[in-house]
Coordinates of N, CA and C in Angstrom, one line a residue:
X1 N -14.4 13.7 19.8 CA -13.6 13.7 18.7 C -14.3 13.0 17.6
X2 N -14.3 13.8 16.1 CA -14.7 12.8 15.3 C -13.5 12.7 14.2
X3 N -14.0 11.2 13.9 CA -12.5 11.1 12.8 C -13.3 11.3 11.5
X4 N -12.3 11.6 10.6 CA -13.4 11.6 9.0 C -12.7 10.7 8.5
X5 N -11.3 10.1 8.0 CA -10.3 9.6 7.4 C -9.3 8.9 7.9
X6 N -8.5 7.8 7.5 CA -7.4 7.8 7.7 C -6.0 8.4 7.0
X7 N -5.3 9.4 7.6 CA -4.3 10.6 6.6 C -3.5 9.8 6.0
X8 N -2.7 9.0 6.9 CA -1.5 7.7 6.8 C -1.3 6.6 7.2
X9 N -0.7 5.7 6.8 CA 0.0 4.9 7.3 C 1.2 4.5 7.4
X10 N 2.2 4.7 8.3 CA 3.7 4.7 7.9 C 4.3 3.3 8.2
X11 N 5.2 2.5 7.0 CA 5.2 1.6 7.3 C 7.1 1.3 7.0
X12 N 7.7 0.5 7.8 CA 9.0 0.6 7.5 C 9.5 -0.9 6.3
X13 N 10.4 0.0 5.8 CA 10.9 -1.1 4.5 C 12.4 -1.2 4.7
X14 N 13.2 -2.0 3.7 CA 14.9 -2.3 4.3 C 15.6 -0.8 3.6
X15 N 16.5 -0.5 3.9 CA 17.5 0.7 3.6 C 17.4 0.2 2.2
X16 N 17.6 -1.0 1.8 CA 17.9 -0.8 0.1 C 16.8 -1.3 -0.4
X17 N 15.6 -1.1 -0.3 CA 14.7 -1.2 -0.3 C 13.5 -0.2 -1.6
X18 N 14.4 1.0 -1.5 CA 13.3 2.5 -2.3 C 12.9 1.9 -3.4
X19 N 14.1 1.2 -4.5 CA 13.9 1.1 -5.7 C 12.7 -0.1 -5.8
X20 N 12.6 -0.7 -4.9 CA 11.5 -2.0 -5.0 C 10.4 -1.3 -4.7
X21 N 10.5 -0.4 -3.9 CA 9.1 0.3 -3.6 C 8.5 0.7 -4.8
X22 N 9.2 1.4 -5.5 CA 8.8 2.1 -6.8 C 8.4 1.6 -7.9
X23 N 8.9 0.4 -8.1 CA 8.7 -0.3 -9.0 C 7.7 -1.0 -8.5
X24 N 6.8 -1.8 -7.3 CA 5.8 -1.9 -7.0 C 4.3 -1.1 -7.0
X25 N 4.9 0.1 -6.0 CA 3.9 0.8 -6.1 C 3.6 1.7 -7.2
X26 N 4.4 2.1 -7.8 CA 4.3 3.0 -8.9 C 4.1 2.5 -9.8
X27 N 4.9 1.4 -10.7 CA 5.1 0.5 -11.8 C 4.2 -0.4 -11.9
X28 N 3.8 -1.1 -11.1 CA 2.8 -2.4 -10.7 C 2.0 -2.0 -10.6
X29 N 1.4 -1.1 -9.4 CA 0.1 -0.8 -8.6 C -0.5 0.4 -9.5
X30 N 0.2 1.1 -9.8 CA 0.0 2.1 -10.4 C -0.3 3.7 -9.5
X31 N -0.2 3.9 -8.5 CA -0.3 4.5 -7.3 C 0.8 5.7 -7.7
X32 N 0.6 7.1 -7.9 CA 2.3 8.0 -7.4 C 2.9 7.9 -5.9
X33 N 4.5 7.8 -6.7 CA 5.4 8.3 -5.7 C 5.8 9.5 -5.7
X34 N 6.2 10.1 -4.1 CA 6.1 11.5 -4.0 C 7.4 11.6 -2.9
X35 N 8.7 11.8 -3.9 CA 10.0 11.6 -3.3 C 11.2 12.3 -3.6
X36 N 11.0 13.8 -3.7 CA 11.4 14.5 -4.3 C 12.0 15.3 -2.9
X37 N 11.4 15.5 -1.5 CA 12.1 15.8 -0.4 C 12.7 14.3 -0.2
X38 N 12.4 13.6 -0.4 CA 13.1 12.6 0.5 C 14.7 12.1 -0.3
X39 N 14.4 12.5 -1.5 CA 15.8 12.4 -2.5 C 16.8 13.7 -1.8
X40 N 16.2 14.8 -1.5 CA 16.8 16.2 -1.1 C 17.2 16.2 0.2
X41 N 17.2 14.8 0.9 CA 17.5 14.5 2.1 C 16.8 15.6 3.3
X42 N 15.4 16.1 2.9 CA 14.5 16.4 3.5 C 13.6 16.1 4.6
X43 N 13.3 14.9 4.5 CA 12.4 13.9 5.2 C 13.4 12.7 4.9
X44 N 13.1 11.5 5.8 CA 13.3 10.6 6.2 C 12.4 9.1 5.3
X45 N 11.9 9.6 4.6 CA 10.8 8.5 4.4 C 9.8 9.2 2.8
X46 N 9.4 8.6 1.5 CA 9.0 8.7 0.6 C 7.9 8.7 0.7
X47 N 6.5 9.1 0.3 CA 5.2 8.6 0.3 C 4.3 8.2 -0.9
X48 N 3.9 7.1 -1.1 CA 3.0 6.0 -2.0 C 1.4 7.0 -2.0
X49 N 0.9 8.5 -3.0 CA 0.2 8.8 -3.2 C -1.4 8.2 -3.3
X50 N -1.9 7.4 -2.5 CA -3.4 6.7 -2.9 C -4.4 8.1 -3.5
X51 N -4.2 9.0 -3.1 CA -5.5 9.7 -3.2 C -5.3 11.3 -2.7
X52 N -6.2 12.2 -2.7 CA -5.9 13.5 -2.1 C -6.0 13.6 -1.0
X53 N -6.0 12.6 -0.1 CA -6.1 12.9 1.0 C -5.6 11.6 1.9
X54 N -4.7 10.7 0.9 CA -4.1 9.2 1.7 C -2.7 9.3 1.2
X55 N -1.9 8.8 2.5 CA -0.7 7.8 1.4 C -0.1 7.3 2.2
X56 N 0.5 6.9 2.1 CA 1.5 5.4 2.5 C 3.0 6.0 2.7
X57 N 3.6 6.2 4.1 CA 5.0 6.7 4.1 C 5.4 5.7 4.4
X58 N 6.5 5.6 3.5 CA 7.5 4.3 3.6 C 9.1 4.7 3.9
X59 N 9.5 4.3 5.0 CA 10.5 4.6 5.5 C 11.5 3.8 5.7
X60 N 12.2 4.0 4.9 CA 13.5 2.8 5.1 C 14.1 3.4 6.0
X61 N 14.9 1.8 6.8 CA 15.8 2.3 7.6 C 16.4 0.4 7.9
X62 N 17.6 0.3 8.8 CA 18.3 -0.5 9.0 C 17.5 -1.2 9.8
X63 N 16.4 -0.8 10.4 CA 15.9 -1.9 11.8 C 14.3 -2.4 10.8
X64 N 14.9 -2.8 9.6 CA 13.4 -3.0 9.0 C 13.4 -4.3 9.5
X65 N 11.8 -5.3 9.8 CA 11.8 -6.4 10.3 C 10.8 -6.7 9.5
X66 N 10.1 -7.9 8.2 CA 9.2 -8.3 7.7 C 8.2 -8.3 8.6
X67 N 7.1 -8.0 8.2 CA 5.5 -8.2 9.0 C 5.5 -9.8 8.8
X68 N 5.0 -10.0 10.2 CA 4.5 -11.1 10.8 C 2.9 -11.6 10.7
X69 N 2.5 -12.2 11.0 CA 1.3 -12.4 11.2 C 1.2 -11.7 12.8
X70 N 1.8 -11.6 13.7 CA 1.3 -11.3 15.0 C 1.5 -9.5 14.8
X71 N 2.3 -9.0 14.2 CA 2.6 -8.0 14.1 C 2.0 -6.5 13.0
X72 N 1.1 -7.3 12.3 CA 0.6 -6.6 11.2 C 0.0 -7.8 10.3
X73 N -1.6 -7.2 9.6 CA -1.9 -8.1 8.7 C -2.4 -7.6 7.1
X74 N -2.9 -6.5 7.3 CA -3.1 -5.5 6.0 C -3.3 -3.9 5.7
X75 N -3.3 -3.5 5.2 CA -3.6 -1.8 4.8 C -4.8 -1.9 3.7
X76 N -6.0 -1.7 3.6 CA -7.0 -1.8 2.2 C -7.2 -0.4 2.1
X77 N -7.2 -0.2 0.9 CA -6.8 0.8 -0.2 C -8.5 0.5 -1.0
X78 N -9.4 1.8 -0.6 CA -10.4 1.1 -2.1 C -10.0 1.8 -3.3
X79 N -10.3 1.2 -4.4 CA -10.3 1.3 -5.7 C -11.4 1.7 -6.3
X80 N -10.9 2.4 -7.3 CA -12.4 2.7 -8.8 C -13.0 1.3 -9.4
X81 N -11.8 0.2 -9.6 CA -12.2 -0.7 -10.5 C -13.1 -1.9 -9.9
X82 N -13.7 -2.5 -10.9 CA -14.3 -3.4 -10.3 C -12.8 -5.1 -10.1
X83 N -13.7 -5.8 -9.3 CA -12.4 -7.3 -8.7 C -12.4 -8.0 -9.7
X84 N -12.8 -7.9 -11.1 CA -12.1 -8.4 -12.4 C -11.0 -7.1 -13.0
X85 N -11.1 -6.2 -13.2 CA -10.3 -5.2 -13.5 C -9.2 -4.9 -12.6
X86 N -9.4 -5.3 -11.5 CA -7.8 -5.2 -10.5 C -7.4 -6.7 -10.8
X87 N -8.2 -7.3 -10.9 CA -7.3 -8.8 -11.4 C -6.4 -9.0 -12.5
X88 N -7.0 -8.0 -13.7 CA -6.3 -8.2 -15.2 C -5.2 -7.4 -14.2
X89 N -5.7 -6.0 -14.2 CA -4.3 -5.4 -14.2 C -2.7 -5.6 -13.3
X90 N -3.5 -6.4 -12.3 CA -2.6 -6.8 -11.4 C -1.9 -7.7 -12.5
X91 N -2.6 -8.6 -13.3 CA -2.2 -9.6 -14.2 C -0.8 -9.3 -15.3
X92 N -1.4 -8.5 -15.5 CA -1.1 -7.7 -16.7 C 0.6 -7.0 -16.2
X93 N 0.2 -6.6 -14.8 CA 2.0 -6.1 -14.0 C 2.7 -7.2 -13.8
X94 N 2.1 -8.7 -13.8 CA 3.0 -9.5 -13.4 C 2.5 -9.5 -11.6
X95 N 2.1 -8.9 -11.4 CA 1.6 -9.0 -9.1 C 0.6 -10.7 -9.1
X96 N 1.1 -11.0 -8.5 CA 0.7 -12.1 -7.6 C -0.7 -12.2 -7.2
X97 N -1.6 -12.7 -7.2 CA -3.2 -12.3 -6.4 C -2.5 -13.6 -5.2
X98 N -2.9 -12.9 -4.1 CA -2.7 -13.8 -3.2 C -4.1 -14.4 -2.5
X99 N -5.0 -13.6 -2.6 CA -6.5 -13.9 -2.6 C -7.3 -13.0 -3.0
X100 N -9.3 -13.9 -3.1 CA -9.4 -12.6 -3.8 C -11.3 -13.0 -2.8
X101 N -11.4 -11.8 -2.0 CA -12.8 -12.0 -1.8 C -14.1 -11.5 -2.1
X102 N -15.1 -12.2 -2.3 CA -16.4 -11.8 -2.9 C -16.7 -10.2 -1.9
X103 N -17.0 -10.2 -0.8 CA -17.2 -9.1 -0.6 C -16.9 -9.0 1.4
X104 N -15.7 -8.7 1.5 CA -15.5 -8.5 3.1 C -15.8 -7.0 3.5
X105 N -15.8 -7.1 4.7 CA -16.5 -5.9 5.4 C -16.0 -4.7 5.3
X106 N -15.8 -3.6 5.6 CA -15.2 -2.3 5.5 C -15.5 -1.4 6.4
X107 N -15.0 -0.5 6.3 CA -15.4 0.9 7.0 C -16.6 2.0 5.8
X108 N -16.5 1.4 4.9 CA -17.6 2.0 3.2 C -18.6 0.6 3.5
X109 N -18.9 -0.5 4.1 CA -19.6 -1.6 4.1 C -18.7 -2.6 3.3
X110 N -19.9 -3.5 2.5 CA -19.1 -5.0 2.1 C -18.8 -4.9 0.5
X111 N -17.9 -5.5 0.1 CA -17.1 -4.9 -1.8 C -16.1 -5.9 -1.6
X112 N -16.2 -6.0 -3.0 CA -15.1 -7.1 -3.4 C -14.0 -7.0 -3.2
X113 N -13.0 -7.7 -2.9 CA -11.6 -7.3 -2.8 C -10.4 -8.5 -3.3
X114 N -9.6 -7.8 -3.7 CA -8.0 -8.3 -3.8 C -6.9 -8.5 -2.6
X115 N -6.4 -9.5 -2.6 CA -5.3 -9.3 -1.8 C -3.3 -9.2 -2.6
X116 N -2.7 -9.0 -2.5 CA -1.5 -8.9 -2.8 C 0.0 -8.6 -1.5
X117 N 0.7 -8.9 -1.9 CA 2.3 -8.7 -1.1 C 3.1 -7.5 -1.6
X118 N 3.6 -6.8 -0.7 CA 4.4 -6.0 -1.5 C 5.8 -6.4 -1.6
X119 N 7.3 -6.0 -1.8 CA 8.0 -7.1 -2.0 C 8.6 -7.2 -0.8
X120 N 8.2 -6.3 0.8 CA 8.5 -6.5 2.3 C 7.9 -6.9 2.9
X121 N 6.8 -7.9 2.1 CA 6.0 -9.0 2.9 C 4.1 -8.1 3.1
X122 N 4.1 -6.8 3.1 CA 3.3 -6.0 3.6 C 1.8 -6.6 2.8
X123 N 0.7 -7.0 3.4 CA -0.3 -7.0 2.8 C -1.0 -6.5 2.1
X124 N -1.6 -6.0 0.6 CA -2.3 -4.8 0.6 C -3.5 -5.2 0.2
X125 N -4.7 -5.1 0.6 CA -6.1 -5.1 0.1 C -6.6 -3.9 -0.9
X126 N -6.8 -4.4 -2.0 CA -7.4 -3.5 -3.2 C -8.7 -3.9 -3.0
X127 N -9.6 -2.6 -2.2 CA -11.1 -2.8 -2.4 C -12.0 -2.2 -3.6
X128 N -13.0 -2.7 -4.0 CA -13.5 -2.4 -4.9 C -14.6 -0.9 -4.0
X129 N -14.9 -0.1 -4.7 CA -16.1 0.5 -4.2 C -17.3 0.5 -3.8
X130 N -17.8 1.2 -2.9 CA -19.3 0.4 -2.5 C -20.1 1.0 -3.1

């Protein structure tokens, strides 16, 4: 078996939860949301567009539980920009940097990165390119 990608990651958020999503990921991050079945009570869960071939299904539901440290620690996302240009912009939305490293390791090798919270505790690493 070879893998080429990762397709998804599906991650659970609280039932009243969508509108924070959107406003983070979409508003903040700048990322599309793609929620147009899930408004049509088609699916179960909305998805956070990264790319043509990634995204983030976020699925509310009543048994949401915040990520832990023992339970979950990040999702990294690379980016076009370089780790001053995700800093303004982050800046610039009002997002938190919760760390920021010279260059951690990858599955693309080593690049600068951001860290941030989403507002269900979820970690997200904005990598820079290699």
């Amino acid at each position: 078996m070879k893998a080429r990608h990762i397709d998804h990651v599906n991650l659970r958020i609280p039932d009243d939860g969508v509108d924070d999503a959107r406003e983070f990921y979409r508003d903040r991050l700048g990322f599309g949301i793609e929620d147009a079945r899930y408004e049509a009570g088609e699916k179960p869960f909305l998805d956070v567009r990264l790319s043509a071939t990634a995204v983030i299904h976020l699925w509310p539901t009543a048994e949401f539980e915040p990520p832990t440290a023992t339970n979950y620690d990040h999702v990294a996302v690379v980016v076009e920009e370089s780790v001053e240009a995700i800093e303004s912009e982050l800046d610039a939305a009002g997002v938190d940097v919760e760390e920021t490293l010279e260059s951690p390791l990858g599955a693309t090798g080593e690049a600068g990165a951001v860290y941030v919270r989403d507002p269900f505790g979820y970690r997200i690493e904005l990598k820079e390119r290699v």
